[in-house]
Amino acid sequence: MLNAVSSLASSSLFSAIHRAMERALADGALGISLGLGYAPECFYTTEELIRALEPLRGQDIPLTVHMRQEGAGVCGAVEEMLTVARTLRIPLHISHLKAMGRDSWGRRIPRALSLLEQARQELQTWKDKAAALEPEGMDVSCDVYPYTAGSTQLLHILPPEFLEGGMDAVVRRLRDPAARRELAQRIETGDGFDDIARLAGWDGIYLTSLHCPEDHPFLGKSLAQIAALTGQDPLNCCCDLLVREDCQITMIDFMASEADIAAVLQSELSNLISDATYPTEGMPHPRVYGTFPRLIRHFVMEKHVLTLEQAVRKMTALPAMALRLRGKGILAEGMDADICVFDPAEIRENGDYQHPCEMASGLDAVLVAGMPAVIRDTYTGIRAGTVIRRDTK
């Protein structure tokens, strides 16, 4: 009887998910985005994930995903999402592909890219057989940001079982000395989750937003530095901060390899992303202001990882293709006149990790729908953009 009730509750939950998804898609949502590295979505099994995404089956609606793991388990995470895409026959886009931790550098990314390339060929074959037509866009793709540091919530250093029950439960858990001892052991072994504390090291995790006045002096410092200032070990220092701040702390974590970033950039599967959504206070990641200029200045002009034409394509045509944005991404008659004009020799990223809130320079003009939004690095105040919705007709 208990199993029957549980099954009914599960069916009701998935029905509610399907209804919400179908409403959003009917309203013009471009696709579905997942954060499998975060609670509560980290608690899905692969089978439950497929069941939750059932309304997408067979449709040309992209699924974008922050995968379950991005460290030693990144290739397994890629395989999981390819299983989902194959089962549902849907386009798949991997968000900010990387391999965290020195042990993974140079080893995981080639394999991950190979898995995606093989899957792209498989899905291409399936579509050709099913439709006997050349498919539009890319069936499997990924994106990458051009920095060796990421940015997320400090809470993300915790293993999934520590995130169960909501934020109040997490805070209670972190107050418990026995739970802290268990957490120390989990971080030491790193099994089954992205162990950022071990992958980046306490000296590679910098706090970028804090709210309690007594914590403000720690802004921009690493957890190793803060622990030294407070006379604590880094783990207890971190737990005390999370408790005091009600877990509302963001961080920058140094954990990726520039050689891996270059390898992803050079793949035909990849496009550029800033991944810049937060924090909106404190010290944000410099990618908020500098992602696209950095690609041109650092990876084109200085490192010669890409040609300028390849870089521009990764900033324009390929993202538009991955998200099925009609009228976007190329300069052609009938397309939207969204245009950036610049001299590659003059474009600059002006911020850094200690001084991130610096606008880039070198843009002669930015046109949105043919109207001048920026002229010589100065915002004109003209707002010609519109909300983009998927064509549901």
Coordinates of C-alpha atoms in Angstrom, one line a residue:
M1 CA 0.0 0.0 0.0
L2 CA 2.9 2.4 0.8
N3 CA 4.5 1.7 -2.6
A4 CA 1.2 2.4 -4.3
V5 CA 0.8 5.7 -2.5
S6 CA 4.4 6.7 -3.3
S7 CA 3.8 5.8 -7.0
L8 CA 0.7 8.0 -7.1
A9 CA 2.5 10.9 -5.5
S10 CA 5.4 10.5 -8.0
S11 CA 2.9 10.4 -10.9
S12 CA 1.2 13.6 -9.6
L13 CA 4.6 15.3 -9.3
F14 CA 5.7 14.5 -12.9
S15 CA 2.3 15.5 -14.2
A16 CA 2.7 18.9 -12.5
I17 CA 6.2 19.2 -14.0
H18 CA 4.9 18.4 -17.5
R19 CA 2.1 20.9 -17.2
A20 CA 4.5 23.7 -16.2
M21 CA 6.9 22.8 -19.0
E22 CA 4.2 22.7 -21.6
R23 CA 2.8 26.1 -20.5
A24 CA 6.3 27.7 -20.7
L25 CA 7.0 26.2 -24.1
A26 CA 3.6 27.4 -25.4
D27 CA 4.4 30.9 -24.1
G28 CA 7.5 30.9 -26.3
A29 CA 10.3 29.5 -24.1
L30 CA 13.4 28.8 -26.3
G31 CA 14.2 25.5 -24.5
I32 CA 14.7 23.8 -21.2
S33 CA 17.7 24.5 -19.0
L34 CA 18.9 22.2 -16.2
G35 CA 21.2 22.7 -13.2
L36 CA 22.0 19.1 -12.4
G37 CA 25.0 20.2 -10.3
Y38 CA 22.7 22.0 -7.9
A39 CA 19.8 21.2 -5.5
P40 CA 17.1 20.2 -6.1
E41 CA 17.8 18.9 -9.6
C42 CA 20.9 17.0 -8.4
F43 CA 18.5 14.5 -6.8
Y44 CA 17.0 13.3 -10.1
T45 CA 18.1 9.8 -11.3
T46 CA 18.7 9.5 -15.0
E47 CA 15.4 7.7 -15.4
E48 CA 13.5 10.3 -13.5
L49 CA 15.2 13.0 -15.6
I50 CA 14.0 11.4 -18.8
R51 CA 10.5 11.1 -17.3
A52 CA 10.5 14.7 -16.3
L53 CA 11.5 15.8 -19.8
E54 CA 9.0 13.7 -21.6
P55 CA 7.1 16.6 -23.2
L56 CA 10.2 17.4 -25.3
R57 CA 10.3 14.0 -26.9
G58 CA 11.1 14.2 -30.7
Q59 CA 10.9 18.0 -30.8
D60 CA 13.5 20.4 -32.1
I61 CA 13.6 22.2 -28.7
P62 CA 17.1 22.4 -27.2
L63 CA 18.0 21.1 -23.7
T64 CA 20.8 23.0 -22.1
V65 CA 22.5 21.6 -19.0
H66 CA 25.0 22.3 -16.3
M67 CA 26.0 18.7 -15.8
R68 CA 26.0 16.7 -12.7
Q69 CA 29.8 16.7 -12.4
E70 CA 32.5 18.7 -14.0
G71 CA 35.6 17.2 -12.3
A72 CA 36.8 13.6 -12.5
G73 CA 33.2 12.5 -13.3
V74 CA 32.7 14.9 -16.2
C75 CA 32.8 12.2 -18.9
G76 CA 30.3 10.1 -17.1
A77 CA 28.1 13.2 -16.8
V78 CA 28.4 13.7 -20.6
E79 CA 27.4 10.1 -21.1
E80 CA 24.4 10.6 -18.9
M81 CA 23.1 13.5 -20.9
L82 CA 23.8 11.8 -24.2
T83 CA 21.6 8.9 -22.9
V84 CA 18.8 11.4 -22.1
A85 CA 19.2 13.0 -25.6
R86 CA 19.2 9.7 -27.4
T87 CA 16.2 8.4 -25.5
L88 CA 14.1 11.5 -26.1
R89 CA 15.6 12.3 -29.5
I90 CA 16.2 16.0 -28.7
P91 CA 19.0 18.6 -29.3
L92 CA 21.5 18.7 -26.4
H93 CA 23.7 21.6 -25.4
I94 CA 26.3 21.2 -22.6
S95 CA 26.8 24.4 -20.6
H96 CA 30.3 25.7 -19.9
L97 CA 32.2 22.5 -20.6
K98 CA 35.3 22.2 -18.4
A99 CA 37.4 19.7 -16.4
M100 CA 38.0 20.8 -12.8
G101 CA 41.1 19.9 -10.9
R102 CA 44.7 19.3 -11.9
D103 CA 44.2 15.5 -12.0
S104 CA 41.7 16.0 -14.8
W105 CA 43.6 18.6 -16.9
G106 CA 44.5 17.4 -20.3
R107 CA 42.8 14.1 -19.7
R108 CA 39.0 14.5 -19.5
I109 CA 38.3 17.2 -22.1
P110 CA 39.6 15.2 -25.1
R111 CA 37.4 12.3 -24.1
A112 CA 34.4 14.5 -23.4
L113 CA 34.7 16.2 -26.8
S114 CA 35.1 12.8 -28.5
L115 CA 31.9 11.5 -26.9
L116 CA 30.0 14.6 -28.1
E117 CA 31.4 14.3 -31.6
Q118 CA 30.4 10.6 -31.8
A119 CA 26.9 11.4 -30.5
R120 CA 26.6 14.2 -33.1
Q121 CA 27.3 11.8 -35.8
E122 CA 24.8 9.3 -34.4
L123 CA 22.1 11.8 -34.0
Q124 CA 22.8 13.1 -37.5
T125 CA 22.4 9.6 -38.9
W126 CA 19.1 9.2 -37.0
K127 CA 17.7 12.4 -38.3
D128 CA 18.7 11.7 -41.8
K129 CA 16.9 8.3 -41.7
A130 CA 13.8 9.8 -39.9
A131 CA 13.3 12.8 -42.1
A132 CA 15.5 12.2 -45.2
L133 CA 16.3 15.9 -44.9
E134 CA 19.3 18.0 -43.9
P135 CA 18.6 18.9 -40.2
E136 CA 18.7 22.6 -39.2
G137 CA 21.4 23.6 -36.7
M138 CA 23.4 21.4 -34.4
D139 CA 22.1 18.4 -32.6
V140 CA 24.9 18.2 -30.0
S141 CA 26.9 21.3 -28.9
C142 CA 28.6 22.9 -26.0
D143 CA 29.9 26.2 -24.8
V144 CA 32.9 27.5 -22.8
Y145 CA 33.9 30.6 -21.0
P146 CA 37.5 31.9 -21.5
Y147 CA 38.7 31.9 -17.9
T148 CA 40.4 29.4 -15.7
A149 CA 38.2 30.4 -12.7
G150 CA 34.5 29.7 -12.3
S151 CA 31.9 31.5 -10.2
T152 CA 29.1 30.0 -8.2
Q153 CA 27.6 29.7 -4.7
L154 CA 29.9 28.7 -1.9
L155 CA 27.2 26.2 -1.0
H156 CA 28.3 24.3 -4.1
I157 CA 31.3 22.9 -2.2
L158 CA 28.9 20.6 -0.3
P159 CA 28.0 17.0 -1.4
P160 CA 24.4 16.4 -2.5
E161 CA 23.3 14.7 0.8
F162 CA 24.2 17.9 2.7
L163 CA 21.8 19.9 0.5
E164 CA 18.7 17.9 1.3
G165 CA 15.7 19.5 3.0
G166 CA 16.1 23.1 2.0
M167 CA 18.3 25.9 3.3
D168 CA 17.2 25.8 7.0
A169 CA 18.1 22.1 7.1
V170 CA 21.5 22.8 5.5
V171 CA 22.2 25.5 8.1
R172 CA 21.3 23.1 10.9
R173 CA 23.5 20.5 9.5
L174 CA 26.5 22.8 9.2
R175 CA 26.1 23.8 12.9
D176 CA 26.4 20.2 14.0
P177 CA 30.0 19.2 14.9
A178 CA 29.3 15.6 13.9
A179 CA 28.1 16.7 10.5
R180 CA 31.2 18.8 10.1
R181 CA 33.4 15.8 10.8
E182 CA 31.4 13.8 8.2
L183 CA 31.8 16.7 5.7
A184 CA 35.6 16.8 6.3
Q185 CA 35.7 13.1 5.4
R186 CA 33.6 13.6 2.3
I187 CA 35.8 16.4 1.1
E188 CA 38.9 14.3 1.8
T189 CA 37.6 11.4 -0.4
G190 CA 35.6 13.5 -2.9
D191 CA 33.6 10.5 -4.0
G192 CA 30.5 11.1 -6.1
F193 CA 30.4 14.8 -6.4
D194 CA 32.4 17.9 -7.6
D195 CA 34.6 18.3 -4.6
I196 CA 35.5 22.0 -5.2
A197 CA 37.2 22.4 -1.9
R198 CA 39.7 19.8 -2.9
L199 CA 39.8 20.5 -6.6
A200 CA 40.5 24.2 -6.2
G201 CA 42.0 24.1 -2.7
W202 CA 41.0 26.5 0.1
D203 CA 43.6 28.9 -1.3
G204 CA 41.8 28.9 -4.7
I205 CA 38.3 29.8 -3.4
Y206 CA 37.7 33.5 -3.1
L207 CA 34.5 35.0 -1.6
T208 CA 32.8 37.6 -3.8
S209 CA 29.6 38.5 -1.9
L210 CA 29.0 38.7 1.8
H211 CA 26.1 40.4 3.7
C212 CA 26.9 40.4 7.4
P213 CA 28.8 43.6 8.4
E214 CA 31.4 41.6 10.4
D215 CA 32.2 39.6 7.3
H216 CA 32.8 42.5 4.9
P217 CA 36.5 42.6 5.5
F218 CA 36.7 39.1 4.0
L219 CA 35.4 40.2 0.6
G220 CA 37.8 39.2 -2.1
K221 CA 39.9 37.0 0.1
S222 CA 40.5 33.3 -0.1
L223 CA 39.1 30.9 2.5
A224 CA 42.7 30.0 3.4
Q225 CA 43.4 33.7 4.0
I226 CA 40.2 34.1 6.1
A227 CA 41.0 31.0 8.1
A228 CA 44.4 32.4 8.9
L229 CA 42.9 35.7 10.0
T230 CA 40.3 34.1 12.2
G231 CA 42.6 31.4 13.7
Q232 CA 40.5 28.5 12.3
D233 CA 41.0 25.6 10.0
P234 CA 39.5 26.4 6.6
L235 CA 36.6 23.9 6.8
N236 CA 35.3 25.2 10.1
C237 CA 35.9 28.8 8.9
C238 CA 33.8 28.0 5.8
C239 CA 31.0 26.3 7.8
D240 CA 30.8 29.2 10.2
L241 CA 30.6 31.7 7.3
L242 CA 27.8 29.7 5.6
V243 CA 25.8 29.5 8.9
R244 CA 26.2 33.2 9.7
E245 CA 25.4 34.3 6.1
D246 CA 22.4 31.8 5.8
C247 CA 24.4 30.2 2.9
Q248 CA 24.0 33.4 0.8
I249 CA 27.7 33.6 -0.3
T250 CA 29.2 33.5 -3.8
M251 CA 32.7 32.5 -4.7
I252 CA 35.2 32.5 -7.5
D253 CA 37.1 29.2 -7.7
F254 CA 40.3 28.6 -9.7
M255 CA 40.1 25.0 -11.0
A256 CA 40.4 24.9 -14.8
S257 CA 43.3 24.6 -17.3
E258 CA 43.8 27.2 -20.1
A259 CA 45.0 24.4 -22.4
D260 CA 41.6 22.6 -21.8
I261 CA 39.8 25.9 -22.5
A262 CA 41.7 26.2 -25.8
A263 CA 40.9 22.6 -26.8
V264 CA 37.1 23.3 -26.2
L265 CA 37.4 26.6 -28.1
Q266 CA 39.0 24.8 -31.1
S267 CA 36.2 22.2 -31.3
E268 CA 33.6 22.7 -34.0
L269 CA 31.0 21.8 -31.4
S270 CA 31.7 24.8 -29.2
N271 CA 30.5 28.4 -28.9
L272 CA 31.3 31.2 -26.3
I273 CA 29.4 31.9 -23.2
S274 CA 29.9 34.4 -20.4
D275 CA 28.0 32.4 -17.8
A276 CA 27.6 35.7 -16.1
T277 CA 24.4 35.8 -14.1
Y278 CA 25.6 36.5 -10.5
P279 CA 26.5 37.9 -8.1
T280 CA 24.9 41.2 -8.8
E281 CA 26.7 42.7 -5.8
G282 CA 30.2 42.6 -4.2
M283 CA 32.9 41.5 -6.5
P284 CA 31.6 39.7 -9.6
H285 CA 33.6 37.5 -11.9
P286 CA 35.4 39.7 -14.5
R287 CA 33.6 37.6 -17.2
V288 CA 30.5 39.7 -16.5
Y289 CA 32.3 42.6 -18.3
G290 CA 35.1 41.0 -20.3
T291 CA 34.2 37.6 -21.8
F292 CA 33.9 38.6 -25.4
P293 CA 36.8 41.1 -25.6
R294 CA 38.9 38.5 -23.8
L295 CA 38.3 35.9 -26.5
I296 CA 39.5 38.3 -29.2
R297 CA 42.4 39.9 -27.3
H298 CA 43.7 36.8 -25.5
F299 CA 42.8 33.8 -27.6
V300 CA 42.9 35.4 -31.1
M301 CA 45.4 38.3 -31.0
E302 CA 47.8 36.9 -28.4
K303 CA 47.6 33.1 -28.2
H304 CA 46.4 32.5 -31.8
V305 CA 44.1 29.7 -30.6
L306 CA 41.4 30.8 -33.1
T307 CA 41.3 33.0 -36.1
L308 CA 39.2 36.2 -35.8
E309 CA 36.6 34.7 -38.2
Q310 CA 36.3 31.5 -36.0
A311 CA 36.0 33.6 -32.9
V312 CA 33.3 35.8 -34.4
R313 CA 31.4 32.7 -35.5
K314 CA 31.5 31.3 -31.9
M315 CA 30.1 34.5 -30.6
T316 CA 27.3 34.9 -33.2
A317 CA 26.2 32.2 -35.6
L318 CA 26.9 29.1 -33.5
P319 CA 25.0 30.3 -30.3
A320 CA 22.1 31.4 -32.6
M321 CA 22.1 27.9 -34.2
A322 CA 22.3 26.1 -30.9
L323 CA 19.3 28.0 -29.5
R324 CA 17.3 28.0 -32.8
L325 CA 17.3 31.9 -32.9
R326 CA 15.7 32.8 -36.2
G327 CA 17.0 35.9 -37.8
K328 CA 20.1 36.0 -35.6
G329 CA 23.8 35.2 -35.9
I330 CA 24.9 36.2 -39.4
L331 CA 25.0 39.3 -41.6
A332 CA 22.6 38.7 -44.5
E333 CA 19.6 40.3 -46.1
G334 CA 16.5 39.7 -44.1
M335 CA 18.3 39.0 -40.8
D336 CA 18.1 41.2 -37.8
A337 CA 20.6 44.0 -37.9
D338 CA 22.4 43.3 -34.6
I339 CA 25.9 44.3 -35.3
C340 CA 29.2 45.1 -33.4
V341 CA 31.8 47.2 -35.1
F342 CA 35.3 47.1 -33.7
D343 CA 39.0 47.2 -34.5
P344 CA 40.5 43.9 -33.2
A345 CA 43.7 45.7 -32.3
E346 CA 41.9 48.1 -30.0
I347 CA 39.4 45.9 -28.2
R348 CA 40.3 45.4 -24.5
E349 CA 39.1 43.7 -21.4
N350 CA 39.9 46.2 -18.6
G351 CA 38.8 44.3 -15.5
D352 CA 40.6 41.6 -13.5
Y353 CA 39.7 39.5 -10.4
Q354 CA 40.5 42.2 -7.9
H355 CA 38.9 45.0 -10.0
P356 CA 36.2 43.2 -12.0
C357 CA 33.7 46.0 -12.6
E358 CA 35.5 47.7 -15.5
M359 CA 33.8 48.1 -18.8
A360 CA 35.6 46.7 -21.8
S361 CA 36.8 49.2 -24.4
G362 CA 37.3 49.3 -28.2
L363 CA 33.7 49.0 -29.5
D364 CA 33.2 51.6 -32.2
A365 CA 29.5 50.8 -32.5
V366 CA 26.9 48.4 -31.4
L367 CA 23.6 48.3 -33.4
V368 CA 20.5 46.5 -32.0
A369 CA 17.8 46.1 -34.7
G370 CA 19.7 48.6 -36.7
M371 CA 19.6 51.3 -34.0
P372 CA 22.8 52.6 -32.4
A373 CA 23.0 51.3 -28.8
V374 CA 26.7 52.1 -28.2
I375 CA 28.9 54.6 -30.1
R376 CA 32.6 54.7 -29.2
D377 CA 32.2 52.9 -25.9
T378 CA 29.3 55.2 -24.9
Y379 CA 25.8 54.0 -24.3
T380 CA 23.3 56.0 -26.3
G381 CA 20.2 55.2 -24.2
I382 CA 18.4 53.7 -27.2
R383 CA 16.6 50.5 -26.4
A384 CA 15.6 48.8 -29.6
G385 CA 15.8 45.2 -28.4
T386 CA 12.8 42.9 -28.0
V387 CA 12.1 39.8 -26.0
I388 CA 13.0 36.7 -28.1
R389 CA 10.4 33.9 -28.1
R390 CA 10.3 30.6 -29.9
D391 CA 8.0 30.5 -32.8
T392 CA 5.2 28.2 -31.6
K393 CA 3.1 28.2 -34.8

